[in-house]
PDB file of C-alpha atoms in Angstrom:
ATOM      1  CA  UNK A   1      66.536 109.258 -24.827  1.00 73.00           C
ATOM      2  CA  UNK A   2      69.500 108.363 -26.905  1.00 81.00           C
ATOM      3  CA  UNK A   3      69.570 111.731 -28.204  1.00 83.00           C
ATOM      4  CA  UNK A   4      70.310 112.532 -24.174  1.00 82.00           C
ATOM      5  CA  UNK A   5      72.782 110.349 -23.624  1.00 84.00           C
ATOM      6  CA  UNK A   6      74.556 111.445 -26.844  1.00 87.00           C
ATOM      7  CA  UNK A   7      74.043 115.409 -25.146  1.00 85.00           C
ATOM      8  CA  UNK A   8      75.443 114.160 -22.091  1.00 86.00           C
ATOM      9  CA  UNK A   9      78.217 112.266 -23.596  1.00 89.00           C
ATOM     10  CA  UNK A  10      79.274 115.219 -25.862  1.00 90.00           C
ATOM     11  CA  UNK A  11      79.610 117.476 -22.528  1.00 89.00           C
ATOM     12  CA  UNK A  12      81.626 115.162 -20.479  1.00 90.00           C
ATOM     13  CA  UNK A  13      83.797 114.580 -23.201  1.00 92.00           C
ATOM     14  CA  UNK A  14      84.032 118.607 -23.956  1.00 92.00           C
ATOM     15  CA  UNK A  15      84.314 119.224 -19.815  1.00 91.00           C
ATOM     16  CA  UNK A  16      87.001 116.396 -19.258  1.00 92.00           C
ATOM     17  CA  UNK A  17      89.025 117.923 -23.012  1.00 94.00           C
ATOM     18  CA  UNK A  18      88.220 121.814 -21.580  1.00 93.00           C
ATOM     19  CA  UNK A  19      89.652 120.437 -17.901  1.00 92.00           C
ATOM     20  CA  UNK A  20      92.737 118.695 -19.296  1.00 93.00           C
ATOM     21  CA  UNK A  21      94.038 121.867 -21.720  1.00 94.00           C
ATOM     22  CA  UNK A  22      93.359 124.592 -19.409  1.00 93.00           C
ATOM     23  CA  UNK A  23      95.323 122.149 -16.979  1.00 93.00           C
ATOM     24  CA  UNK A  24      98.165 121.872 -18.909  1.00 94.00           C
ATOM     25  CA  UNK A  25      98.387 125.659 -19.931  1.00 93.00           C
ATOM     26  CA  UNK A  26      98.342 126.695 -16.607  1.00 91.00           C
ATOM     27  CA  UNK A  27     100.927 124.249 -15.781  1.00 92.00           C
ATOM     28  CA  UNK A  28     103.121 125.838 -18.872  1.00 92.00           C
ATOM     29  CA  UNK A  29     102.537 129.507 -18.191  1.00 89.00           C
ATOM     30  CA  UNK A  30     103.639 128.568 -14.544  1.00 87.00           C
ATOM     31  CA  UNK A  31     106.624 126.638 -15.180  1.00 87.00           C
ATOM     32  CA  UNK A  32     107.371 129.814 -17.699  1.00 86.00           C
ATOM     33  CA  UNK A  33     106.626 132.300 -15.143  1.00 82.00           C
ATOM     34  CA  UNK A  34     108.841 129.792 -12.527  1.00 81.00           C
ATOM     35  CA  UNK A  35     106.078 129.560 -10.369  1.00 80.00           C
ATOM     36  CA  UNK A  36     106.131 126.944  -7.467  1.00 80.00           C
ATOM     37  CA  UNK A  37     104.441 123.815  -8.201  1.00 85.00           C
ATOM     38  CA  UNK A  38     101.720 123.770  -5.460  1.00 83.00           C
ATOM     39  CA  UNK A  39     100.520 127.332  -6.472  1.00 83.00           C
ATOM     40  CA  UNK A  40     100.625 125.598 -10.057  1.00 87.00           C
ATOM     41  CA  UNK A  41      98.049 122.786  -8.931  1.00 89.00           C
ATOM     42  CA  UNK A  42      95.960 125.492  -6.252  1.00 86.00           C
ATOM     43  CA  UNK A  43      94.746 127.415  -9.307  1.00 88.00           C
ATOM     44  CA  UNK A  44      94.225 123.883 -11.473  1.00 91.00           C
ATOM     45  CA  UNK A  45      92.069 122.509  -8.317  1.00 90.00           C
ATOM     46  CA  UNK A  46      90.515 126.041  -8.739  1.00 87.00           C
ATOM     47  CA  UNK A  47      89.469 125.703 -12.495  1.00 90.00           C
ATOM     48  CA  UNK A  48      88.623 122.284 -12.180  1.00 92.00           C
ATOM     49  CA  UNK A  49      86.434 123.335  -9.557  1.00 90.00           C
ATOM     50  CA  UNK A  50      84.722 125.945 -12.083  1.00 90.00           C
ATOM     51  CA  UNK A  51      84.146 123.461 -15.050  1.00 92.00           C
ATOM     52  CA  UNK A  52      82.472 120.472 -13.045  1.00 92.00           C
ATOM     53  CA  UNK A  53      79.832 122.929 -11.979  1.00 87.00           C
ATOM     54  CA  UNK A  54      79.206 124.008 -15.250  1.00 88.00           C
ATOM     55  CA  UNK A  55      79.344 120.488 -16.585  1.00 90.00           C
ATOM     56  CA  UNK A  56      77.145 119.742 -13.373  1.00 87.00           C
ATOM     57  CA  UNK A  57      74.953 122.248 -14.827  1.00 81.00           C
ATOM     58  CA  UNK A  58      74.521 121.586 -18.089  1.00 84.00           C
ATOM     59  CA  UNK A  59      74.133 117.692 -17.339  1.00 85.00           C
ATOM     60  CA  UNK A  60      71.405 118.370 -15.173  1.00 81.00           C
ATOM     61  CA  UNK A  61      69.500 120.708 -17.425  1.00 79.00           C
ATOM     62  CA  UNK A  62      69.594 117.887 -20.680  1.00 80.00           C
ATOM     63  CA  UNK A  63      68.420 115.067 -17.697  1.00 81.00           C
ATOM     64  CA  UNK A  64      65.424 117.616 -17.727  1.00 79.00           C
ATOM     65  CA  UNK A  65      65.661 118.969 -14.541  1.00 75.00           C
ATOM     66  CA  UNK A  66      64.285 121.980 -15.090  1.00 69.00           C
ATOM     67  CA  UNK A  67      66.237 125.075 -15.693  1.00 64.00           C
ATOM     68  CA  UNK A  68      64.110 126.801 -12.720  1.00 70.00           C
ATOM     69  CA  UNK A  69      64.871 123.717 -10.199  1.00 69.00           C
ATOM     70  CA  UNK A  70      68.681 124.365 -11.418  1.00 67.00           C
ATOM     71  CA  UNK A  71      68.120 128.149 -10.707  1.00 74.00           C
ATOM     72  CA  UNK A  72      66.743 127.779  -7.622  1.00 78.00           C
ATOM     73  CA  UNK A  73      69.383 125.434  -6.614  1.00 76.00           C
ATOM     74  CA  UNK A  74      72.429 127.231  -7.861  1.00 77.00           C
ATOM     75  CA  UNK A  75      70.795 130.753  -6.541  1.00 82.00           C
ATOM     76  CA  UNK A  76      70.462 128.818  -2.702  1.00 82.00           C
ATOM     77  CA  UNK A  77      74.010 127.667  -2.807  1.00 79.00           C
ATOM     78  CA  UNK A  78      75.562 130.915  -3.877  1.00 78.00           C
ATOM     79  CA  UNK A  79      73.037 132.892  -0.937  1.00 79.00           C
ATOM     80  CA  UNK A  80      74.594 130.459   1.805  1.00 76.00           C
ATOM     81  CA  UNK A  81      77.936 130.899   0.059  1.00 73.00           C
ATOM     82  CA  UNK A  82      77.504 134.680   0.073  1.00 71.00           C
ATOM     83  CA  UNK A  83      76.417 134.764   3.505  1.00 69.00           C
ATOM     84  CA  UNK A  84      79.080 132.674   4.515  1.00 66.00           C
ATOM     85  CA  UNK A  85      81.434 135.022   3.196  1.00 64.00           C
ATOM     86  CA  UNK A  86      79.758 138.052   3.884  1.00 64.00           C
ATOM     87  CA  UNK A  87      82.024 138.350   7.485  1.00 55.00           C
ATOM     88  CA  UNK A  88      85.009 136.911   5.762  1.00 61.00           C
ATOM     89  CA  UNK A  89      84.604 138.628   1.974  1.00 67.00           C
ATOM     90  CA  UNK A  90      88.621 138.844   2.278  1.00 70.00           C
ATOM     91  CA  UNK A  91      88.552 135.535   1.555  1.00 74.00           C
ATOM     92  CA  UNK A  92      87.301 135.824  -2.037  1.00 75.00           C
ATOM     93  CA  UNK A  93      88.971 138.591  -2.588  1.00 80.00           C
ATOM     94  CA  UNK A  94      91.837 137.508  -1.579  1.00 80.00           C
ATOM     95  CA  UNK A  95      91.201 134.090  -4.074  1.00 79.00           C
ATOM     96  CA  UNK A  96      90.540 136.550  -7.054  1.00 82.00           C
ATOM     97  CA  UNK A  97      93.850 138.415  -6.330  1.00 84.00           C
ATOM     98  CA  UNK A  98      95.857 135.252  -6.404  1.00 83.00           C
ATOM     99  CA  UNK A  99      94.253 134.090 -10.124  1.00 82.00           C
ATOM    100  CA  UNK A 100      94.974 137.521 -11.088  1.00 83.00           C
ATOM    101  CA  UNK A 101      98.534 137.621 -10.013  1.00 82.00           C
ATOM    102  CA  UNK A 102      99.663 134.365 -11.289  1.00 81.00           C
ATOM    103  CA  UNK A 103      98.926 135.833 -14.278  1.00 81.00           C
ATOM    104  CA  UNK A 104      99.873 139.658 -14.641  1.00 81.00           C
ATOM    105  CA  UNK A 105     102.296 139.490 -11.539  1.00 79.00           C
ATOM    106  CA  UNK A 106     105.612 140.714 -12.855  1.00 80.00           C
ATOM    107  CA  UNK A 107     107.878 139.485  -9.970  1.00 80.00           C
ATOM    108  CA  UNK A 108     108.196 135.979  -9.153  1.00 81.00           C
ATOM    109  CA  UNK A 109     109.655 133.955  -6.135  1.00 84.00           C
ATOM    110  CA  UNK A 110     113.130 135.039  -5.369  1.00 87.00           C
ATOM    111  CA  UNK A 111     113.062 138.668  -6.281  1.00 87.00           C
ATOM    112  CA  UNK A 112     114.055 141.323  -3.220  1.00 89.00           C
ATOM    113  CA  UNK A 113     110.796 143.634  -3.392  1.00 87.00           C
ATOM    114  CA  UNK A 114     110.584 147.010  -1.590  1.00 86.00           C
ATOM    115  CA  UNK A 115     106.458 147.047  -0.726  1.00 84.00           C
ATOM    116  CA  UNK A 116     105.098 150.538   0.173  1.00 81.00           C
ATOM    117  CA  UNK A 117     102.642 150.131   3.133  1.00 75.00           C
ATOM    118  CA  UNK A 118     100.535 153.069   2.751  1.00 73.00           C
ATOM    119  CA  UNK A 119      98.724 152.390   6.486  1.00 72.00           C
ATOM    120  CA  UNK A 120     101.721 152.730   8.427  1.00 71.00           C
ATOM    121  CA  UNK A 121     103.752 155.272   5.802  1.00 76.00           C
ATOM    122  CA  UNK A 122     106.502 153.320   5.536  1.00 80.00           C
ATOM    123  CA  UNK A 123     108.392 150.717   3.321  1.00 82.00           C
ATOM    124  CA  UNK A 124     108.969 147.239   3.870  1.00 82.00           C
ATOM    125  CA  UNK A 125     111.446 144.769   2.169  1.00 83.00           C
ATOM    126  CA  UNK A 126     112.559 141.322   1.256  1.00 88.00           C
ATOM    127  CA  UNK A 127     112.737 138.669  -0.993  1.00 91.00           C
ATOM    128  CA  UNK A 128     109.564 136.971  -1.777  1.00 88.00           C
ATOM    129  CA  UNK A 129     109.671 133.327  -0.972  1.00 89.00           C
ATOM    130  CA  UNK A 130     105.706 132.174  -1.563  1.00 86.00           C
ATOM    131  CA  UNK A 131     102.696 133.253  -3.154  1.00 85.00           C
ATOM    132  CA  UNK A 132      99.609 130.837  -2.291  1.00 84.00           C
ATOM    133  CA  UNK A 133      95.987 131.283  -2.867  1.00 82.00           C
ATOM    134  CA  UNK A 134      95.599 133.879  -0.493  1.00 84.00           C
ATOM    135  CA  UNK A 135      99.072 135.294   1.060  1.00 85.00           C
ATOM    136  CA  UNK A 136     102.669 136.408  -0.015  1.00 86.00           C
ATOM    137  CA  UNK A 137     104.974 135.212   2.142  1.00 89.00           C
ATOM    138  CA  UNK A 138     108.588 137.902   1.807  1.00 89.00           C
ATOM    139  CA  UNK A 139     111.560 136.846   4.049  1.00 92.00           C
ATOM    140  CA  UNK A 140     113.106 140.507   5.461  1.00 89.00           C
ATOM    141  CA  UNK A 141     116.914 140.994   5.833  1.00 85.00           C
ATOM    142  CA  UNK A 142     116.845 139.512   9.503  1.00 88.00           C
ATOM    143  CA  UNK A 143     115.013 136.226   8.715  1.00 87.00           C
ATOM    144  CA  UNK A 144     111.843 137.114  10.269  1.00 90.00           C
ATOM    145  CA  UNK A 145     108.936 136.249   7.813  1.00 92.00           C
ATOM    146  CA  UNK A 146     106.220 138.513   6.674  1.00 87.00           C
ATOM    147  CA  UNK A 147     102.623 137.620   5.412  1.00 87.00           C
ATOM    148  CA  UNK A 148     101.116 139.754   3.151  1.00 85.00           C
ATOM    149  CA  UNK A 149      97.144 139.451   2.118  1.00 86.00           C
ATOM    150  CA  UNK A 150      97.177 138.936  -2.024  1.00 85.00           C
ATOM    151  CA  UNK A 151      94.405 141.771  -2.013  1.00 83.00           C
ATOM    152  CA  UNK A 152      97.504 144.138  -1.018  1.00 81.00           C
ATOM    153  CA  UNK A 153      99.613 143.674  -3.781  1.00 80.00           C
ATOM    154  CA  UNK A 154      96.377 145.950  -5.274  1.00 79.00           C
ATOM    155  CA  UNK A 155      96.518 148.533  -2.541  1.00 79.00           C
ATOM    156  CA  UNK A 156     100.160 149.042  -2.646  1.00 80.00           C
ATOM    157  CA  UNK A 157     103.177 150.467  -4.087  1.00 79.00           C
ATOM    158  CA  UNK A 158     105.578 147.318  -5.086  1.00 82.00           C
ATOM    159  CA  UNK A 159     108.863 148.076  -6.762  1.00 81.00           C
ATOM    160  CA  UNK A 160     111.761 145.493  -7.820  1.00 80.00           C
ATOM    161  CA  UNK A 161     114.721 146.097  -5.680  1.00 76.00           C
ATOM    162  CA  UNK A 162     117.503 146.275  -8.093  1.00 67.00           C
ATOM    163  CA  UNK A 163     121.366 145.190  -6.928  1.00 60.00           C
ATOM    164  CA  UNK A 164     123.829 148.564  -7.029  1.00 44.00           C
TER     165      UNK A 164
END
């Protein structure tokens, strides 16, 4: 039993250590990258969100809850998950775009970006004001606003408009 406890001690020491750096490196590479401070704490929540199920996890497994009860469990959530999000499977992709662009996206709020919208053959244009979890938000020369799905930024041309 003590051996447990030390287990189980040892894990939520590791998770909470595990949550706090990858915390504050995400805050650094975002203050770096000048990234807005709610997108900043979005992808924290997101992480966070990550390593208390696998703490979760692992705490339940040394408790002895079997690792097939655990399965089973886990494997029912993600099946009402996945059929939640079967109709709306923008939505994840959409969530995996954002990780993925606050970290290999090369422009950052306040650049004027020319976006090539291959459905309607044409280009569109403005400075980007907002990335969130699952939109870019680009203000056009007239002051209307424009939402953009993340998942686009993969389906699209996007160049840096450069001042003449």
């Amino acid at each position: 039993m003590i051996i447990k406890l030390l287990v189980i001690m040892t894990v939520l020491f590791v998770g909470l250590r595990i949550n706090a750096l990858s915390a504050s490196w995400i805050e650094k590479l975002g203050v770096a990258k000048e990234v807005g401070s709610s997108r900043i704490f979005q992808l924290q929540k997101t992480f966070q969100f990550f390593i208390f199920c696998t703490v979760a996890i692992i705490v339940a497994v040394t408790l002895g809850v079997g690792f097939a009860d655990v399965d089973i469990f886990v494997s029912s959530v993600f099946a009402v998950i996945g059929i939640a999000l079967f109709a709306q499977w923008s939505i994840l992709s959409n969530l995996t775009a954002s990780v993925i662009i606050f970290f290999f996206f090369p422009y950052k709020v306040g650049d004027e970006i020319i976006i090539w919208d291959k459905d309607r053959e044409k280009c569109v244009g403005g400075v980007l004001r907002e990335i969130t979890l699952f939109h870019l938000i680009l203000e056009m020369a007239d002051g209307d606003k424009l939402t953009m799905p993340t998942t686009m930024v993969f389906q699209n041309l996007i160049a840096i408009k450069k001042d003449s």
